[in-house]
mmCIF file of C-alpha atoms in Angstrom:
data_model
loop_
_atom_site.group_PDB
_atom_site.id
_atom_site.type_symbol
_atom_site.label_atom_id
_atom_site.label_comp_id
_atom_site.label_asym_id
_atom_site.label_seq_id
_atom_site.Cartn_x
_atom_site.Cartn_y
_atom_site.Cartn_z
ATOM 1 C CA UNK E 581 133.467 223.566 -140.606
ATOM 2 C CA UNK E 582 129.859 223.165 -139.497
ATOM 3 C CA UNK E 583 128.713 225.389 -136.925
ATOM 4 C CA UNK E 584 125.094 224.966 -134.940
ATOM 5 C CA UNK E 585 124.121 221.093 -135.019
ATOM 6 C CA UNK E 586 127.804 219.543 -135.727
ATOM 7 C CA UNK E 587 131.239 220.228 -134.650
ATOM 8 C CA UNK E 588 132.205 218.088 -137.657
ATOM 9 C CA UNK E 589 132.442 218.922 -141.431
ATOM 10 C CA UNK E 590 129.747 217.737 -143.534
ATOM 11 C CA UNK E 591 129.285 215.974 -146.802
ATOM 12 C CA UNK E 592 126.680 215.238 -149.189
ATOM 13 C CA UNK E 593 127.146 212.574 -151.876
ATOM 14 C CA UNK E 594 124.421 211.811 -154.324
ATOM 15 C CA UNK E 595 124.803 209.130 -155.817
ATOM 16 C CA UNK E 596 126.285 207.340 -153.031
ATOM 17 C CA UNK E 597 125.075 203.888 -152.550
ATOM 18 C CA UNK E 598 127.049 201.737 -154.724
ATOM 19 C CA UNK E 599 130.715 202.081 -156.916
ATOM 20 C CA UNK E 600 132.176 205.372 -157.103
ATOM 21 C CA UNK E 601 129.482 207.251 -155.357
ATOM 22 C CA UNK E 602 130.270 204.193 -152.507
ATOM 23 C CA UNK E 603 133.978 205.416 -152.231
ATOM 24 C CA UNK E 604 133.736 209.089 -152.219
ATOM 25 C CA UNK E 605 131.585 208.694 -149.643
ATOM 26 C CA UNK E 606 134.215 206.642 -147.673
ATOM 27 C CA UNK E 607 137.047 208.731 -147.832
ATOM 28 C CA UNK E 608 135.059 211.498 -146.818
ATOM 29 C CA UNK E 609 133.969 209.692 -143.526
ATOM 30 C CA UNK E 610 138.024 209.048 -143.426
ATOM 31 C CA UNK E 611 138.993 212.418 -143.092
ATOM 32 C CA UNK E 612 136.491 212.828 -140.089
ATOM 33 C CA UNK E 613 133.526 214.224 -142.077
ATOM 34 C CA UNK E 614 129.643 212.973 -141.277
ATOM 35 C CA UNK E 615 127.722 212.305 -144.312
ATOM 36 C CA UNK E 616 124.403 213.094 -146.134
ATOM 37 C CA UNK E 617 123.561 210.415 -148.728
ATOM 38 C CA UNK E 618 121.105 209.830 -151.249
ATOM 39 C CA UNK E 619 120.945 207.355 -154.020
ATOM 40 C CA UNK E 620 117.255 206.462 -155.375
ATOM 41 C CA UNK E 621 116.930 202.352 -153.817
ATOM 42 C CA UNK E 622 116.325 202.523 -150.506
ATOM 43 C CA UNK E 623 117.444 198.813 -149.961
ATOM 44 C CA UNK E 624 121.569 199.558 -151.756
ATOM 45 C CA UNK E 625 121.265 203.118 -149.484
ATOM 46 C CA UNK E 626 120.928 201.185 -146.286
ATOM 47 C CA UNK E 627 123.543 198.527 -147.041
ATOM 48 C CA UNK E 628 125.895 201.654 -148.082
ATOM 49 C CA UNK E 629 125.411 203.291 -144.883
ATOM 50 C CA UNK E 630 125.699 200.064 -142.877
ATOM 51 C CA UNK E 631 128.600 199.488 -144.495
ATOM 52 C CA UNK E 632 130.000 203.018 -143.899
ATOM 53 C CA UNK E 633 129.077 202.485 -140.140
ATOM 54 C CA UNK E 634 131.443 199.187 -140.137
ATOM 55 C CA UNK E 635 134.186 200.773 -142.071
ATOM 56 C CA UNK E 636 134.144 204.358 -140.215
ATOM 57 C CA UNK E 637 132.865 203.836 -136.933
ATOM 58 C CA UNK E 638 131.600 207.461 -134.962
ATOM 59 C CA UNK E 639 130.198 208.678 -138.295
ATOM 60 C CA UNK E 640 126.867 210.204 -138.422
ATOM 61 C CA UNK E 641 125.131 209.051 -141.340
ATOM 62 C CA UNK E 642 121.628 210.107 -143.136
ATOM 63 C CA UNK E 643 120.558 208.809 -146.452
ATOM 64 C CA UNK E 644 117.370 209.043 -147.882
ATOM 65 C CA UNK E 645 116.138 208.005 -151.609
ATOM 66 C CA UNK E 646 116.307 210.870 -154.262
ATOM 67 C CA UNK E 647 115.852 210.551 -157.432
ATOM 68 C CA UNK E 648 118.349 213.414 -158.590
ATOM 69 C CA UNK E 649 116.706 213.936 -162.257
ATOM 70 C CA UNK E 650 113.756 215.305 -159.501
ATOM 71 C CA UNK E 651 114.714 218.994 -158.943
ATOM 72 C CA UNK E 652 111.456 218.818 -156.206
ATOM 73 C CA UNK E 653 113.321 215.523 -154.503
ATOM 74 C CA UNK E 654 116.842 217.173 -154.571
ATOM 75 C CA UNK E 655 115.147 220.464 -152.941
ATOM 76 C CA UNK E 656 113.768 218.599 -150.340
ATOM 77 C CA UNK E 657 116.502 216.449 -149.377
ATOM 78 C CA UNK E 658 119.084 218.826 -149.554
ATOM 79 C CA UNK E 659 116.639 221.185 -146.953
ATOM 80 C CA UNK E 660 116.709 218.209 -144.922
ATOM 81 C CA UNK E 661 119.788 217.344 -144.569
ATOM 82 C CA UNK E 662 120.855 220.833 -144.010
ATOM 83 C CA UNK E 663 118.607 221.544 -140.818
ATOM 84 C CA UNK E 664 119.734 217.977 -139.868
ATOM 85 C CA UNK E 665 123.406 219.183 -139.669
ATOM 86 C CA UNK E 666 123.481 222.502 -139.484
ATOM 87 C CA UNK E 667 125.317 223.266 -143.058
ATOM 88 C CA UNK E 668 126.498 221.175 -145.536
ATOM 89 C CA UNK E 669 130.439 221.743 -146.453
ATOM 90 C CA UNK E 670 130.900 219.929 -149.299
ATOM 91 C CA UNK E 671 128.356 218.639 -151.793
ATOM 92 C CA UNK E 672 129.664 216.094 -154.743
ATOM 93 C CA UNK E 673 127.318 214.764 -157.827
ATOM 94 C CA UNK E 674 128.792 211.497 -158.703
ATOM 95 C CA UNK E 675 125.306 209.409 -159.659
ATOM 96 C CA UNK E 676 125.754 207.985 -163.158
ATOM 97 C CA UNK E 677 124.401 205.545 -165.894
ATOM 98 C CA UNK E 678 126.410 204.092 -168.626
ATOM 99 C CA UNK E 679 125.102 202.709 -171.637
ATOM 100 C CA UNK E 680 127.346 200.987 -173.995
ATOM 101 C CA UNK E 681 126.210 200.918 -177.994
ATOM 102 C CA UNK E 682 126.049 201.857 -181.246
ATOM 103 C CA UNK E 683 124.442 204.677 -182.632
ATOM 104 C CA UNK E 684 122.308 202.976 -184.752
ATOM 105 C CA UNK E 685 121.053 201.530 -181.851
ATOM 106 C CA UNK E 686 120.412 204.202 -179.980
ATOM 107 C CA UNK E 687 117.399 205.915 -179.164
ATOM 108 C CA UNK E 688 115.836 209.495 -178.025
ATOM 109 C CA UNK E 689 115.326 207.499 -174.367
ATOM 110 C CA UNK E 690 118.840 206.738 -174.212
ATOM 111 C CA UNK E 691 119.632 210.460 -174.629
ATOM 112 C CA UNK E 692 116.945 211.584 -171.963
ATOM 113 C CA UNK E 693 118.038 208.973 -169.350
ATOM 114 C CA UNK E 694 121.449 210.354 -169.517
ATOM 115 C CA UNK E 695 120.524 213.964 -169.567
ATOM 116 C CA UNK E 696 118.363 213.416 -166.845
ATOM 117 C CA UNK E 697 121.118 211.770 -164.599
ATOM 118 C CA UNK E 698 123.955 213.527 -165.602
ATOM 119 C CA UNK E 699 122.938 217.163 -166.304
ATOM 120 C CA UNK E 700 120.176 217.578 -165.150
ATOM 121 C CA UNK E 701 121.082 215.930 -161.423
ATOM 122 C CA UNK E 702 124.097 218.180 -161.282
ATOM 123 C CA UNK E 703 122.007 221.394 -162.358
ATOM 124 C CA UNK E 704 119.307 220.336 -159.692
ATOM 125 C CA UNK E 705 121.965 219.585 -156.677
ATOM 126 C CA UNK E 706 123.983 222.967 -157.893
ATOM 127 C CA UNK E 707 120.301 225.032 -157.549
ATOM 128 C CA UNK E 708 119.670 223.423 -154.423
ATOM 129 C CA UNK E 709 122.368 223.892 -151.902
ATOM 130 C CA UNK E 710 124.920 227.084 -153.861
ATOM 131 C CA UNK E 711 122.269 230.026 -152.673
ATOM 132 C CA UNK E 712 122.783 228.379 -148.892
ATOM 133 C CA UNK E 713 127.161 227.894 -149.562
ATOM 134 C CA UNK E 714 127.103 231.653 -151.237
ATOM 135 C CA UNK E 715 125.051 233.319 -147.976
ATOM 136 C CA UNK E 716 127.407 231.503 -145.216
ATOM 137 C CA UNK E 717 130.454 232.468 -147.404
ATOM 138 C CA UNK E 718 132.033 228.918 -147.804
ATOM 139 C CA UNK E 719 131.525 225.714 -149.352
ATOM 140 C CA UNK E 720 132.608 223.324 -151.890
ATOM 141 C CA UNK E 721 130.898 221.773 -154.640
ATOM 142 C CA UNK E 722 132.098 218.953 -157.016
ATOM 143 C CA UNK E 723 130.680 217.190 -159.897
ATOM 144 C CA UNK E 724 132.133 213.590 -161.173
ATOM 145 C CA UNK E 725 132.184 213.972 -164.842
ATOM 146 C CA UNK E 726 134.680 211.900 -167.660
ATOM 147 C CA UNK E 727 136.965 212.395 -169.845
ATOM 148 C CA UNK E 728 133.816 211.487 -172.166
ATOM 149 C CA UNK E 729 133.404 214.934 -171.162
ATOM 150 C CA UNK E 730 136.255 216.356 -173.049
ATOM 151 C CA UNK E 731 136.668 213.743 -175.590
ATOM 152 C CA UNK E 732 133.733 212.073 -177.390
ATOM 153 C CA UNK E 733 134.980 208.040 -177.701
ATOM 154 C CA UNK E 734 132.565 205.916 -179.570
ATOM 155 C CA UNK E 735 129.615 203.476 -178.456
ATOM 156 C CA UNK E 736 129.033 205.722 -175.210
ATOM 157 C CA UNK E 737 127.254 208.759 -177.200
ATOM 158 C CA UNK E 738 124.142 209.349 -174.824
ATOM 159 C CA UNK E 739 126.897 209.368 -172.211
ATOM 160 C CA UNK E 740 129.274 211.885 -173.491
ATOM 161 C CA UNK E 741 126.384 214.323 -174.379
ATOM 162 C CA UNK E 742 125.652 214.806 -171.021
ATOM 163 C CA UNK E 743 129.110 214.558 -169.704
ATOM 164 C CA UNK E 744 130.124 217.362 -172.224
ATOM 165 C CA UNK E 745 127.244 219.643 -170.459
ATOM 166 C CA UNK E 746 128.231 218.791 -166.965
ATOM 167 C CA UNK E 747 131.675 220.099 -167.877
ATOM 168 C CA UNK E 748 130.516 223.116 -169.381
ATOM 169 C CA UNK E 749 128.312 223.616 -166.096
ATOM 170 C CA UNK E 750 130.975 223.448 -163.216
ATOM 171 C CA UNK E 751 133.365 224.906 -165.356
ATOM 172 C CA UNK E 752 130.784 227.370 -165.368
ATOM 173 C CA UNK E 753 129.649 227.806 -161.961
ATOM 174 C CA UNK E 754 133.906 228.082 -160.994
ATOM 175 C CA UNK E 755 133.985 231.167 -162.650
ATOM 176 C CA UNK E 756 130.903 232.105 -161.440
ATOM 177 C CA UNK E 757 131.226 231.979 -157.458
ATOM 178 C CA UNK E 758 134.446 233.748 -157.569
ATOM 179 C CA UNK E 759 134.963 235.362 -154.780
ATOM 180 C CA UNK E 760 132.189 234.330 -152.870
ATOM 181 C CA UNK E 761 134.117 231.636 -150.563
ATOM 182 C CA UNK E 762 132.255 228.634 -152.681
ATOM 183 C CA UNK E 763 134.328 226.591 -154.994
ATOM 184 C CA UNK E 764 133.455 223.920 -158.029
ATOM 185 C CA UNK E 765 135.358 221.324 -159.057
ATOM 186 C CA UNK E 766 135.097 219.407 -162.161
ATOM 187 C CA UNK E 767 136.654 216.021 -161.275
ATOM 188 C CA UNK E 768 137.442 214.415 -164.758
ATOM 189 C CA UNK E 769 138.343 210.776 -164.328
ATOM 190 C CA UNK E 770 139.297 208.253 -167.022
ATOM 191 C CA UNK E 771 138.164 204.529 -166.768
ATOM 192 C CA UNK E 772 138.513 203.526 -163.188
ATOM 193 C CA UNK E 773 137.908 199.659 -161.463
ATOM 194 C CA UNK E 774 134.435 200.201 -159.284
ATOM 195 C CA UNK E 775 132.893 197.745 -160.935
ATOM 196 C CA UNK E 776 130.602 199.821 -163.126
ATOM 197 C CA UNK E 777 130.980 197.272 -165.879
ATOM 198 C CA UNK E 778 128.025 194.836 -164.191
ATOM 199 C CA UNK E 779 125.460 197.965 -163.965
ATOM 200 C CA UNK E 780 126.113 199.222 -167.027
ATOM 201 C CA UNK E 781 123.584 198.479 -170.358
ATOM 202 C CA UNK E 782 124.430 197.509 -173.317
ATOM 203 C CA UNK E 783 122.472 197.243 -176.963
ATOM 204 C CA UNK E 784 123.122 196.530 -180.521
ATOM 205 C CA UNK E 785 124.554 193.208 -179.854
ATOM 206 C CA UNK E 786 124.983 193.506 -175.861
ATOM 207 C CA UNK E 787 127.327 190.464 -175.997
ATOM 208 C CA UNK E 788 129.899 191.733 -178.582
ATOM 209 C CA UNK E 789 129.579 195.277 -176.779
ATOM 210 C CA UNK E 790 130.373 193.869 -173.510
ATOM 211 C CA UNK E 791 133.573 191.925 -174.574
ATOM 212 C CA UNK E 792 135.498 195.281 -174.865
ATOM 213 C CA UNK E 793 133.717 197.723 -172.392
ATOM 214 C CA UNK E 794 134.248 195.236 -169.398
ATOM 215 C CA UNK E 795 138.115 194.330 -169.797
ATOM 216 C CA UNK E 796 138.781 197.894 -170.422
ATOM 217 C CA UNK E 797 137.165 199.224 -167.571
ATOM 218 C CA UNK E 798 138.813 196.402 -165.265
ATOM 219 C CA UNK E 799 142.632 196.341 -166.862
ATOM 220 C CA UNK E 800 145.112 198.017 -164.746
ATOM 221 C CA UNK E 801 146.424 199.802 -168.320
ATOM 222 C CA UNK E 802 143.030 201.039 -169.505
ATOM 223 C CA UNK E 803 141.815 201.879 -165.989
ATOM 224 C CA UNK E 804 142.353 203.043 -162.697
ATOM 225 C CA UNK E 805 142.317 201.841 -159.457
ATOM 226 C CA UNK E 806 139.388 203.063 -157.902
ATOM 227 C CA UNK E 807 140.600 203.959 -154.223
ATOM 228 C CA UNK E 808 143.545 206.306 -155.561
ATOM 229 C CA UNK E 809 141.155 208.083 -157.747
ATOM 230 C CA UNK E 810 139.000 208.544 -154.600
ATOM 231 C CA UNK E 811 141.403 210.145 -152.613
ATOM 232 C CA UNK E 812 142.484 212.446 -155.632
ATOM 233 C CA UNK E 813 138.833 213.551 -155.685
ATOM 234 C CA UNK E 814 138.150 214.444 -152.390
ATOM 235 C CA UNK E 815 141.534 216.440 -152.284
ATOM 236 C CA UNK E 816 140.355 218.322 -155.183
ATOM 237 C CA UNK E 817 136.911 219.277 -154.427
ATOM 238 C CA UNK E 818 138.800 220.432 -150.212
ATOM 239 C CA UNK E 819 140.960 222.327 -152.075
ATOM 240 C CA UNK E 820 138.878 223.868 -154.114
ATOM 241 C CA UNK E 821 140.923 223.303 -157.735
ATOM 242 C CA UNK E 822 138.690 224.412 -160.283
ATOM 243 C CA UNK E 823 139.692 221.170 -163.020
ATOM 244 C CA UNK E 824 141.297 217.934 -161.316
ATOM 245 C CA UNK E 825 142.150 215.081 -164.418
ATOM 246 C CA UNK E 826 141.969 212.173 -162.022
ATOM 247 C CA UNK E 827 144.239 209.724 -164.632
ATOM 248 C CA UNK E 828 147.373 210.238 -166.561
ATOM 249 C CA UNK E 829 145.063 209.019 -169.571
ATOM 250 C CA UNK E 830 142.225 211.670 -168.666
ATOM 251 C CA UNK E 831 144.690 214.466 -168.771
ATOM 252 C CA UNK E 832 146.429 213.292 -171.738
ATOM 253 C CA UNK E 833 143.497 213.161 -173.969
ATOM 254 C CA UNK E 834 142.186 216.536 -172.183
ATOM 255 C CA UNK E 835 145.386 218.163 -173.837
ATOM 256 C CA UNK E 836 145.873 215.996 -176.921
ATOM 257 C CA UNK E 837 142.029 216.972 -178.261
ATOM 258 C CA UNK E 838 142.658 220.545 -176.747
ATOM 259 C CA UNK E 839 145.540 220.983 -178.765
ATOM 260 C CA UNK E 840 144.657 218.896 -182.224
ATOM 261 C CA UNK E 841 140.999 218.807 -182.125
ATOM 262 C CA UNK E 842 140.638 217.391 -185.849
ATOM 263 C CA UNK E 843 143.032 214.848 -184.995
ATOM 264 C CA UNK E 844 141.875 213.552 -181.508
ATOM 265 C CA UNK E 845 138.326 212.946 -183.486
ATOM 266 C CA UNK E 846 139.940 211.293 -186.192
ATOM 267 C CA UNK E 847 141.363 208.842 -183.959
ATOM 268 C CA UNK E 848 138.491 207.962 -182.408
ATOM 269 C CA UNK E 849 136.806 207.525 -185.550
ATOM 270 C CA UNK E 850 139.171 204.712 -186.276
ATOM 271 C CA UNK E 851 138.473 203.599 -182.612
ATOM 272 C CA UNK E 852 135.036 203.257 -183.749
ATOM 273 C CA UNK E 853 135.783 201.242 -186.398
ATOM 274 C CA UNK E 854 137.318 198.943 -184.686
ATOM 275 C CA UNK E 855 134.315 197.771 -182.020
ATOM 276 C CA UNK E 856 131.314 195.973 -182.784
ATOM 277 C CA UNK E 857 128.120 197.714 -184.418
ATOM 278 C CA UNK E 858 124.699 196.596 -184.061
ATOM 279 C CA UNK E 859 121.239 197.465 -184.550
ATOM 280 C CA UNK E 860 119.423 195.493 -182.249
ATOM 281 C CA UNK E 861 117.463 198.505 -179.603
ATOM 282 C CA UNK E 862 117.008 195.566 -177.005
ATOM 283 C CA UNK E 863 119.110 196.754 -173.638
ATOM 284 C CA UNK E 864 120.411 194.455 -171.347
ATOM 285 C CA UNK E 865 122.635 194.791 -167.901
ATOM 286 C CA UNK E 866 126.369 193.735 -167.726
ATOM 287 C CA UNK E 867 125.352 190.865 -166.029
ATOM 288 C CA UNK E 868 123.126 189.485 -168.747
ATOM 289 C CA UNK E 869 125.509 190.365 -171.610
ATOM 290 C CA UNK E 870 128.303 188.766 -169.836
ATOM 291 C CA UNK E 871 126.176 185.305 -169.615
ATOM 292 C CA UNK E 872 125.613 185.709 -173.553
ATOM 293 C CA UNK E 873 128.955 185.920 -174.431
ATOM 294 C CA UNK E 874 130.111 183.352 -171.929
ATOM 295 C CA UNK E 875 134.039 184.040 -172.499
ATOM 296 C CA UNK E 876 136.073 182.510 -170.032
ATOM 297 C CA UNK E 877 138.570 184.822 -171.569
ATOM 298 C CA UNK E 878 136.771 188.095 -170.777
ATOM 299 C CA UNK E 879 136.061 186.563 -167.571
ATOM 300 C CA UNK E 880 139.913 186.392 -166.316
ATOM 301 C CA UNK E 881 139.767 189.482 -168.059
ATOM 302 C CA UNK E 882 137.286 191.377 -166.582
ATOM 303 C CA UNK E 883 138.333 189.688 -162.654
ATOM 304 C CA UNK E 884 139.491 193.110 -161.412
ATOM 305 C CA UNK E 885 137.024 194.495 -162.092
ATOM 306 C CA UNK E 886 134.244 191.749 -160.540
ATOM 307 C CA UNK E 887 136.162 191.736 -157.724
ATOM 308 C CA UNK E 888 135.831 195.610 -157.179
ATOM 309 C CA UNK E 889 132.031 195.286 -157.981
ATOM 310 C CA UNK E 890 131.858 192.198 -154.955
ATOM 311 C CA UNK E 891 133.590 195.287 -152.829
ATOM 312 C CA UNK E 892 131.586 198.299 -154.146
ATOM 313 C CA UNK E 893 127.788 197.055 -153.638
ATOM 314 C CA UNK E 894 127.692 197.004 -157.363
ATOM 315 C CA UNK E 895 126.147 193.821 -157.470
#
């Protein structure tokens, strides 16, 4: 619990104004926790927060725009928002891009984007509010990563790259903090229904690329339903697991490419040759590569996943 400022527990999310980020946030104000937010548009952080303020009324609520790739913005917010409160309990790195293409396609930007988001925002948050956890003897951390992280599946490279190093850092950083009071939890979740299929990019023939990444992450088979995951979250990073596989599928591949490594990367070879290649380097949102292919098909489709996006501030 806080002490000083707050009776109640406290919670940053970065990467909380839209999708996944959206919901974590949620569910923490559910359990009774106020909440420090940051995403980097102001004008998505404020409708976030005044939806949090609808949803969970009597929860304190201060978001501010950080870029988290900025270690010098993710210093200062985190100082912030811990003399706001008093202490921050529990600190989760969900903010994310996902760009969907070939490797032909891709480029060194692609690879630095990612980085920057997903390894670099993680290292920066991690630097920025551990030393503070370590010296009041509790905390918990968490970082969203995939099962991209564990397995490498084709036409998300950029993606997995830094996914693979976020797992290696928490993974990290649980063995390090041992005994210190301070927990990290890598949260590996498979596909899930936020809606991240409209804000993702695609390239090398953004149309074609979009017809199988947006039913898959909107089909109740391929993905998961976004609340449940949520919840499974949150209880991991509380409790303090070191490794919580949010889907049956996430675990499953976790052990299947543990166990037959040369196999699992076989497979997704074949996967590979399956999709749609392209060398075209022009990138274009979900939105716009779902008015190219104009599929009323992928459209019924993909519904599940719209209609979480309506839900999620994703669009």
């Amino acid at each position: 619990m806080s002490d000083d400022t707050t009776t109640r527990p406290v919670a940053l999310v970065a990467g909380a104004s839209r999708g996944l980020g959206l919901l974590l946030a949620t569910e923490f104000a559910r359990r009774g926790y106020d909440l420090a937010l940051c995403s980097r548009n102001q004008a998505s952080l404020d409708e976030a927060a005044a939806q949090l303020a609808a949803e969970v009324p009597g929860t304190r609520v201060l978001a501010q725009p950080c870029d988290v790739a900025d270690q010098d913005a993710v210093s200062a917010f985190v100082e912030r928002m811990w003399k706001e409160f008093g202490a921050i309990d529990a600190a989760v790195h969900v903010a994310g891009i996902i760009q969907v293409g070939p490797w032909q396609a891709t480029t060194h930007q692609h690879f630095e984007q990612a980085i920057d988001v997903m390894l670099w925002g993680p290292i920066n948050l991690a630097l920025a509010v551990l030393p503070k956890m370590v010296e009041r003897g509790s905390g918990r951390f968490g970082v969203v990563t995939s099962i991209g992280g564990k397995v490498s599946p084709p036409r998300l490279l950029p993606y997995n790259v830094a996914k693979f190093g976020a797992v290696g850092l928490v993974e990290g950083l649980s063995a390090e903090l041992a005994g210190t009071g301070v927990t990290a939890t890598t949260l590996v979740p498979g596909l899930m229904r936020t809606g991240s299929h409209t804000q993702a990019t695609f390239y090398g023939d953004p149309a074609k690329q979009y017809a199988w990444f947006g039913p898959s992450a909107s089909l109740p088979l391929l993905s998961m339903d976004a609340e449940r995951a949520t919840r499974k979250m949150v209880d991991g990073v509380v409790r303090g697991r070191p490794v919580v596989h949010i889907s049956p599928l996430a675990q499953i591949g976790s052990r299947v490419h543990g166990l037959a490594p040369s196999l699992t990367v076989r497979a997704m070879g074949l996967a590979s040759r399956l999709l749609p290649t392209g060398d075209d380097p022009e990138v274009v949102p979900g939105t716009v590569a779902k008015e190219r292919l104009s599929s009323p098909l992928v459209d019924r489709l993909t519904a599940l996943g719209d209609r979480a996006a309506r839900k999620n501030n994703e669009v």
